[in-house]
Amino acid sequence: MLEQLLSLLGEFVVELISSLGYFGVFLAMAIESACIPLPSEIILPFTGYMVYLGHFDFWTATLAATLGNLFGGIVAYYVGVRGGRPFIQRYGHYFFMKEKELQWTERLFSKHGEITVLVGRMLPIIRTFISLPAGIAKMNAVKMAIYTVLGALPWCMFLIIVGEKLGANWNSLKPLFHRMDIVIGVLILAGIGYFLFKRNRRNRR
């Protein structure tokens, strides 16, 4: 089931970028950054493969990907500003966002503050949803945009370079990065569990 899903996502990304070029890169990354889990771990290595073939310029592709991240992040941010948690609780399932994903990012944001937007942009899973709690918390929009670019740029550069170096084997990264997502997801859940355990223990005292 997982392999089929990754295969379908891969085909969609390949078709989108092959048909629309740099705008396809921008659009795919905007979708990924707007809380819709279209994995950048597929988008960016394929973009790197296009650089390897000579169809894309590295810096133009990196710029398109980073601006896509920024655009999608701004959309998610203003959804958080205007709709808040009630909007996500009511409509989140339409774009594959569940309560637990929102809780993960909200806890990280409340614990570590606005720097979470910068760091979160370089982490699988979290990067997809991080702009939403920033909007709910009414973070300064300009600062959110700057942190998004600063976090997205190295992530985009790294995966495009990896895809370029792998060449025709770019899609070998898909199962690897999925396993990374699972590990990070388990660590986040463990952290939340530890936080709840400590709080309950403190309450009992």
PDB file of C-alpha atoms in Angstrom:
ATOM      1  CA  MET A   1       0.000   0.000   0.000  1.00  0.00           C
ATOM      2  CA  LEU A   2       2.780   2.400   0.972  1.00  0.00           C
ATOM      3  CA  GLU A   3       4.788   1.582  -2.154  1.00  0.00           C
ATOM      4  CA  GLN A   4       1.715   2.183  -4.324  1.00  0.00           C
ATOM      5  CA  LEU A   5       1.077   5.548  -2.670  1.00  0.00           C
ATOM      6  CA  LEU A   6       4.684   6.644  -3.082  1.00  0.00           C
ATOM      7  CA  SER A   7       4.585   5.495  -6.690  1.00  0.00           C
ATOM      8  CA  LEU A   8       1.435   7.529  -7.392  1.00  0.00           C
ATOM      9  CA  LEU A   9       2.886  10.602  -5.714  1.00  0.00           C
ATOM     10  CA  GLY A  10       6.088  10.150  -7.687  1.00  0.00           C
ATOM     11  CA  GLU A  11       4.176   9.935 -10.958  1.00  0.00           C
ATOM     12  CA  PHE A  12       2.184  13.069 -10.086  1.00  0.00           C
ATOM     13  CA  VAL A  13       5.345  15.021  -9.240  1.00  0.00           C
ATOM     14  CA  VAL A  14       7.151  13.864 -12.387  1.00  0.00           C
ATOM     15  CA  GLU A  15       4.197  14.823 -14.576  1.00  0.00           C
ATOM     16  CA  LEU A  16       3.711  18.194 -12.884  1.00  0.00           C
ATOM     17  CA  ILE A  17       7.353  19.255 -13.088  1.00  0.00           C
ATOM     18  CA  SER A  18       7.931  17.759 -16.541  1.00  0.00           C
ATOM     19  CA  SER A  19       4.885  19.613 -17.903  1.00  0.00           C
ATOM     20  CA  LEU A  20       5.235  22.966 -16.136  1.00  0.00           C
ATOM     21  CA  GLY A  21       8.985  23.260 -15.592  1.00  0.00           C
ATOM     22  CA  TYR A  22      10.067  25.703 -12.906  1.00  0.00           C
ATOM     23  CA  PHE A  23       6.447  26.664 -12.243  1.00  0.00           C
ATOM     24  CA  GLY A  24       5.741  22.986 -11.570  1.00  0.00           C
ATOM     25  CA  VAL A  25       8.499  22.997  -8.943  1.00  0.00           C
ATOM     26  CA  PHE A  26       7.030  26.158  -7.423  1.00  0.00           C
ATOM     27  CA  LEU A  27       3.506  24.731  -7.438  1.00  0.00           C
ATOM     28  CA  ALA A  28       4.492  21.350  -5.982  1.00  0.00           C
ATOM     29  CA  MET A  29       6.435  22.971  -3.140  1.00  0.00           C
ATOM     30  CA  ALA A  30       3.604  25.427  -2.475  1.00  0.00           C
ATOM     31  CA  ILE A  31       1.209  22.495  -2.121  1.00  0.00           C
ATOM     32  CA  GLU A  32       3.622  20.752   0.254  1.00  0.00           C
ATOM     33  CA  SER A  33       4.052  23.902   2.332  1.00  0.00           C
ATOM     34  CA  ALA A  34       0.317  24.602   2.590  1.00  0.00           C
ATOM     35  CA  CYS A  35      -0.311  21.655   4.934  1.00  0.00           C
ATOM     36  CA  ILE A  36      -0.962  19.167   2.110  1.00  0.00           C
ATOM     37  CA  PRO A  37       1.559  16.325   2.515  1.00  0.00           C
ATOM     38  CA  LEU A  38       3.016  16.105  -0.991  1.00  0.00           C
ATOM     39  CA  PRO A  39       6.535  15.047   0.029  1.00  0.00           C
ATOM     40  CA  SER A  40       9.374  17.392  -0.830  1.00  0.00           C
ATOM     41  CA  GLU A  41      11.511  14.252  -0.503  1.00  0.00           C
ATOM     42  CA  ILE A  42      10.085  13.314  -3.912  1.00  0.00           C
ATOM     43  CA  ILE A  43       9.737  16.791  -5.441  1.00  0.00           C
ATOM     44  CA  LEU A  44      13.255  18.047  -4.825  1.00  0.00           C
ATOM     45  CA  PRO A  45      15.314  14.979  -5.800  1.00  0.00           C
ATOM     46  CA  PHE A  46      13.416  14.808  -9.095  1.00  0.00           C
ATOM     47  CA  THR A  47      14.134  18.515  -9.555  1.00  0.00           C
ATOM     48  CA  GLY A  48      17.799  17.670  -8.972  1.00  0.00           C
ATOM     49  CA  TYR A  49      17.526  14.959 -11.605  1.00  0.00           C
ATOM     50  CA  MET A  50      16.266  17.583 -14.059  1.00  0.00           C
ATOM     51  CA  VAL A  51      19.328  19.674 -13.178  1.00  0.00           C
ATOM     52  CA  TYR A  52      21.472  16.586 -13.827  1.00  0.00           C
ATOM     53  CA  LEU A  53      19.889  16.224 -17.281  1.00  0.00           C
ATOM     54  CA  GLY A  54      20.567  19.886 -18.042  1.00  0.00           C
ATOM     55  CA  HIS A  55      16.865  20.812 -18.267  1.00  0.00           C
ATOM     56  CA  PHE A  56      17.005  23.042 -15.170  1.00  0.00           C
ATOM     57  CA  ASP A  57      19.498  25.519 -13.828  1.00  0.00           C
ATOM     58  CA  PHE A  58      20.384  24.688 -10.207  1.00  0.00           C
ATOM     59  CA  TRP A  59      19.900  28.158  -8.752  1.00  0.00           C
ATOM     60  CA  THR A  60      16.705  28.881 -10.665  1.00  0.00           C
ATOM     61  CA  ALA A  61      15.257  25.550  -9.523  1.00  0.00           C
ATOM     62  CA  THR A  62      16.296  26.253  -5.925  1.00  0.00           C
ATOM     63  CA  LEU A  63      14.700  29.703  -6.090  1.00  0.00           C
ATOM     64  CA  ALA A  64      11.465  28.270  -7.523  1.00  0.00           C
ATOM     65  CA  ALA A  65      11.307  25.639  -4.759  1.00  0.00           C
ATOM     66  CA  THR A  66      12.053  28.142  -1.988  1.00  0.00           C
ATOM     67  CA  LEU A  67       9.478  30.641  -3.261  1.00  0.00           C
ATOM     68  CA  GLY A  68       6.953  27.816  -3.491  1.00  0.00           C
ATOM     69  CA  ASN A  69       7.630  27.040   0.161  1.00  0.00           C
ATOM     70  CA  LEU A  70       7.157  30.691   1.029  1.00  0.00           C
ATOM     71  CA  PHE A  71       3.894  31.025  -0.904  1.00  0.00           C
ATOM     72  CA  GLY A  72       2.395  27.855   0.583  1.00  0.00           C
ATOM     73  CA  GLY A  73       3.589  28.865   4.046  1.00  0.00           C
ATOM     74  CA  ILE A  74       1.889  32.267   3.732  1.00  0.00           C
ATOM     75  CA  VAL A  75      -1.368  30.590   2.683  1.00  0.00           C
ATOM     76  CA  ALA A  76      -1.223  28.253   5.716  1.00  0.00           C
ATOM     77  CA  TYR A  77      -0.262  31.160   7.979  1.00  0.00           C
ATOM     78  CA  TYR A  78      -3.305  33.215   7.001  1.00  0.00           C
ATOM     79  CA  VAL A  79      -5.574  30.191   7.331  1.00  0.00           C
ATOM     80  CA  GLY A  80      -4.316  30.028  10.921  1.00  0.00           C
ATOM     81  CA  VAL A  81      -4.787  33.782  11.429  1.00  0.00           C
ATOM     82  CA  ARG A  82      -8.322  33.906  10.004  1.00  0.00           C
ATOM     83  CA  GLY A  83      -9.713  30.502  10.884  1.00  0.00           C
ATOM     84  CA  GLY A  84      -7.715  29.360  13.890  1.00  0.00           C
ATOM     85  CA  ARG A  85      -8.140  25.950  15.467  1.00  0.00           C
ATOM     86  CA  PRO A  86     -11.911  25.718  14.757  1.00  0.00           C
ATOM     87  CA  PHE A  87     -11.250  25.860  11.007  1.00  0.00           C
ATOM     88  CA  ILE A  88      -8.711  23.027  11.223  1.00  0.00           C
ATOM     89  CA  GLN A  89     -10.928  20.905  13.436  1.00  0.00           C
ATOM     90  CA  ARG A  90     -13.789  21.293  10.981  1.00  0.00           C
ATOM     91  CA  TYR A  91     -12.028  21.194   7.607  1.00  0.00           C
ATOM     92  CA  GLY A  92      -8.540  19.813   8.268  1.00  0.00           C
ATOM     93  CA  HIS A  93      -9.409  16.311   7.081  1.00  0.00           C
ATOM     94  CA  TYR A  94     -10.041  17.666   3.582  1.00  0.00           C
ATOM     95  CA  PHE A  95      -6.325  18.341   3.191  1.00  0.00           C
ATOM     96  CA  PHE A  96      -5.118  15.379   5.264  1.00  0.00           C
ATOM     97  CA  MET A  97      -4.391  17.312   8.435  1.00  0.00           C
ATOM     98  CA  LYS A  98      -5.518  15.629  11.629  1.00  0.00           C
ATOM     99  CA  GLU A  99      -5.692  16.921  15.168  1.00  0.00           C
ATOM    100  CA  LYS A 100      -2.506  15.117  16.157  1.00  0.00           C
ATOM    101  CA  GLU A 101      -0.420  16.899  13.490  1.00  0.00           C
ATOM    102  CA  LEU A 102      -1.729  20.257  14.683  1.00  0.00           C
ATOM    103  CA  GLN A 103      -1.001  19.337  18.305  1.00  0.00           C
ATOM    104  CA  TRP A 104       2.576  18.340  17.454  1.00  0.00           C
ATOM    105  CA  THR A 105       3.361  21.661  15.858  1.00  0.00           C
ATOM    106  CA  GLU A 106       1.432  23.708  18.435  1.00  0.00           C
ATOM    107  CA  ARG A 107       3.360  22.136  21.306  1.00  0.00           C
ATOM    108  CA  LEU A 108       6.674  22.732  19.578  1.00  0.00           C
ATOM    109  CA  PHE A 109       5.703  26.319  18.826  1.00  0.00           C
ATOM    110  CA  SER A 110       4.516  27.047  22.379  1.00  0.00           C
ATOM    111  CA  LYS A 111       7.631  25.474  23.901  1.00  0.00           C
ATOM    112  CA  HIS A 112      10.339  26.908  21.667  1.00  0.00           C
ATOM    113  CA  GLY A 113       8.689  30.046  20.300  1.00  0.00           C
ATOM    114  CA  GLU A 114       9.005  31.615  16.865  1.00  0.00           C
ATOM    115  CA  ILE A 115      12.377  29.979  16.112  1.00  0.00           C
ATOM    116  CA  THR A 116      10.353  26.784  15.595  1.00  0.00           C
ATOM    117  CA  VAL A 117       9.313  28.128  12.183  1.00  0.00           C
ATOM    118  CA  LEU A 118      12.959  28.369  11.115  1.00  0.00           C
ATOM    119  CA  VAL A 119      14.012  24.970  12.471  1.00  0.00           C
ATOM    120  CA  GLY A 120      10.752  23.267  11.523  1.00  0.00           C
ATOM    121  CA  ARG A 121      11.259  24.134   7.853  1.00  0.00           C
ATOM    122  CA  MET A 122      14.256  21.786   7.841  1.00  0.00           C
ATOM    123  CA  LEU A 123      12.466  18.816   9.455  1.00  0.00           C
ATOM    124  CA  PRO A 124      10.320  16.176   7.725  1.00  0.00           C
ATOM    125  CA  ILE A 125       6.616  16.125   8.706  1.00  0.00           C
ATOM    126  CA  ILE A 126       6.873  19.289  10.834  1.00  0.00           C
ATOM    127  CA  ARG A 127       7.834  21.468   7.857  1.00  0.00           C
ATOM    128  CA  THR A 128       4.520  20.728   6.156  1.00  0.00           C
ATOM    129  CA  PHE A 129       2.394  22.074   9.013  1.00  0.00           C
ATOM    130  CA  ILE A 130       4.563  24.610  10.871  1.00  0.00           C
ATOM    131  CA  SER A 131       3.082  27.792   9.345  1.00  0.00           C
ATOM    132  CA  LEU A 132      -0.385  27.018  10.660  1.00  0.00           C
ATOM    133  CA  PRO A 133       0.344  27.328  14.412  1.00  0.00           C
ATOM    134  CA  ALA A 134       2.416  30.421  13.593  1.00  0.00           C
ATOM    135  CA  GLY A 135      -0.758  31.957  12.174  1.00  0.00           C
ATOM    136  CA  ILE A 136      -2.909  30.786  15.067  1.00  0.00           C
ATOM    137  CA  ALA A 137      -0.376  32.375  17.464  1.00  0.00           C
ATOM    138  CA  LYS A 138      -0.489  35.604  15.389  1.00  0.00           C
ATOM    139  CA  MET A 139       3.269  35.580  14.812  1.00  0.00           C
ATOM    140  CA  ASN A 140       4.553  38.645  12.957  1.00  0.00           C
ATOM    141  CA  ALA A 141       3.974  37.926   9.253  1.00  0.00           C
ATOM    142  CA  VAL A 142       7.251  39.433   8.020  1.00  0.00           C
ATOM    143  CA  LYS A 143       9.277  37.462  10.568  1.00  0.00           C
ATOM    144  CA  MET A 144       7.382  34.291   9.642  1.00  0.00           C
ATOM    145  CA  ALA A 145       8.205  34.845   5.958  1.00  0.00           C
ATOM    146  CA  ILE A 146      11.894  35.483   6.686  1.00  0.00           C
ATOM    147  CA  TYR A 147      12.178  32.388   8.889  1.00  0.00           C
ATOM    148  CA  THR A 148      10.389  30.328   6.236  1.00  0.00           C
ATOM    149  CA  VAL A 149      12.873  31.352   3.540  1.00  0.00           C
ATOM    150  CA  LEU A 150      15.903  30.867   5.802  1.00  0.00           C
ATOM    151  CA  GLY A 151      14.719  27.394   6.769  1.00  0.00           C
ATOM    152  CA  ALA A 152      13.456  26.302   3.348  1.00  0.00           C
ATOM    153  CA  LEU A 153      16.505  27.398   1.347  1.00  0.00           C
ATOM    154  CA  PRO A 154      19.053  24.910   2.797  1.00  0.00           C
ATOM    155  CA  TRP A 155      16.464  22.103   2.720  1.00  0.00           C
ATOM    156  CA  CYS A 156      15.737  22.743  -0.964  1.00  0.00           C
ATOM    157  CA  MET A 157      19.406  23.103  -1.866  1.00  0.00           C
ATOM    158  CA  PHE A 158      20.366  19.900  -0.061  1.00  0.00           C
ATOM    159  CA  LEU A 159      17.729  17.658  -1.654  1.00  0.00           C
ATOM    160  CA  ILE A 160      18.199  19.148  -5.126  1.00  0.00           C
ATOM    161  CA  ILE A 161      21.947  18.495  -4.864  1.00  0.00           C
ATOM    162  CA  VAL A 162      21.290  14.934  -3.678  1.00  0.00           C
ATOM    163  CA  GLY A 163      18.932  14.357  -6.624  1.00  0.00           C
ATOM    164  CA  GLU A 164      21.489  15.812  -9.024  1.00  0.00           C
ATOM    165  CA  LYS A 165      24.239  13.541  -7.680  1.00  0.00           C
ATOM    166  CA  LEU A 166      22.035  10.444  -7.800  1.00  0.00           C
ATOM    167  CA  GLY A 167      20.962  11.163 -11.374  1.00  0.00           C
ATOM    168  CA  ALA A 168      18.590   8.527 -12.726  1.00  0.00           C
ATOM    169  CA  ASN A 169      18.519   6.848  -9.295  1.00  0.00           C
ATOM    170  CA  TRP A 170      16.809   9.875  -7.654  1.00  0.00           C
ATOM    171  CA  ASN A 171      13.690   7.855  -6.773  1.00  0.00           C
ATOM    172  CA  SER A 172      15.719   5.499  -4.581  1.00  0.00           C
ATOM    173  CA  LEU A 173      15.371   8.178  -1.890  1.00  0.00           C
ATOM    174  CA  LYS A 174      11.611   7.726  -1.517  1.00  0.00           C
ATOM    175  CA  PRO A 175      11.575   4.712   0.837  1.00  0.00           C
ATOM    176  CA  LEU A 176      14.602   6.061   2.736  1.00  0.00           C
ATOM    177  CA  PHE A 177      12.974   9.384   3.535  1.00  0.00           C
ATOM    178  CA  HIS A 178       9.707   7.698   4.412  1.00  0.00           C
ATOM    179  CA  ARG A 179      11.540   5.695   7.075  1.00  0.00           C
ATOM    180  CA  MET A 180      13.057   8.935   8.335  1.00  0.00           C
ATOM    181  CA  ASP A 181       9.556  10.424   8.604  1.00  0.00           C
ATOM    182  CA  ILE A 182       8.428   7.439  10.662  1.00  0.00           C
ATOM    183  CA  VAL A 183      11.410   7.717  13.020  1.00  0.00           C
ATOM    184  CA  ILE A 184      10.880  11.447  13.520  1.00  0.00           C
ATOM    185  CA  GLY A 185       7.155  10.906  14.022  1.00  0.00           C
ATOM    186  CA  VAL A 186       7.842   8.283  16.695  1.00  0.00           C
ATOM    187  CA  LEU A 187      10.300  10.632  18.436  1.00  0.00           C
ATOM    188  CA  ILE A 188       7.728  13.433  18.426  1.00  0.00           C
ATOM    189  CA  LEU A 189       5.078  11.131  19.885  1.00  0.00           C
ATOM    190  CA  ALA A 190       7.543   9.961  22.519  1.00  0.00           C
ATOM    191  CA  GLY A 191       8.284  13.578  23.415  1.00  0.00           C
ATOM    192  CA  ILE A 192       4.585  14.386  23.716  1.00  0.00           C
ATOM    193  CA  GLY A 193       4.069  11.272  25.845  1.00  0.00           C
ATOM    194  CA  TYR A 194       6.923  12.282  28.138  1.00  0.00           C
ATOM    195  CA  PHE A 195       5.518  15.811  28.416  1.00  0.00           C
ATOM    196  CA  LEU A 196       2.069  14.474  29.385  1.00  0.00           C
ATOM    197  CA  PHE A 197       3.597  12.011  31.858  1.00  0.00           C
ATOM    198  CA  LYS A 198       5.576  14.778  33.590  1.00  0.00           C
ATOM    199  CA  ARG A 199       2.554  17.052  33.729  1.00  0.00           C
ATOM    200  CA  ASN A 200       0.303  14.351  35.209  1.00  0.00           C
ATOM    201  CA  ARG A 201       2.967  13.468  37.735  1.00  0.00           C
ATOM    202  CA  ARG A 202       3.305  17.126  38.731  1.00  0.00           C
ATOM    203  CA  ASN A 203      -0.476  17.445  39.066  1.00  0.00           C
ATOM    204  CA  ARG A 204      -0.636  14.448  41.378  1.00  0.00           C
ATOM    205  CA  ARG A 205       1.936  16.045  43.654  1.00  0.00           C
TER     206      ARG A 205
END
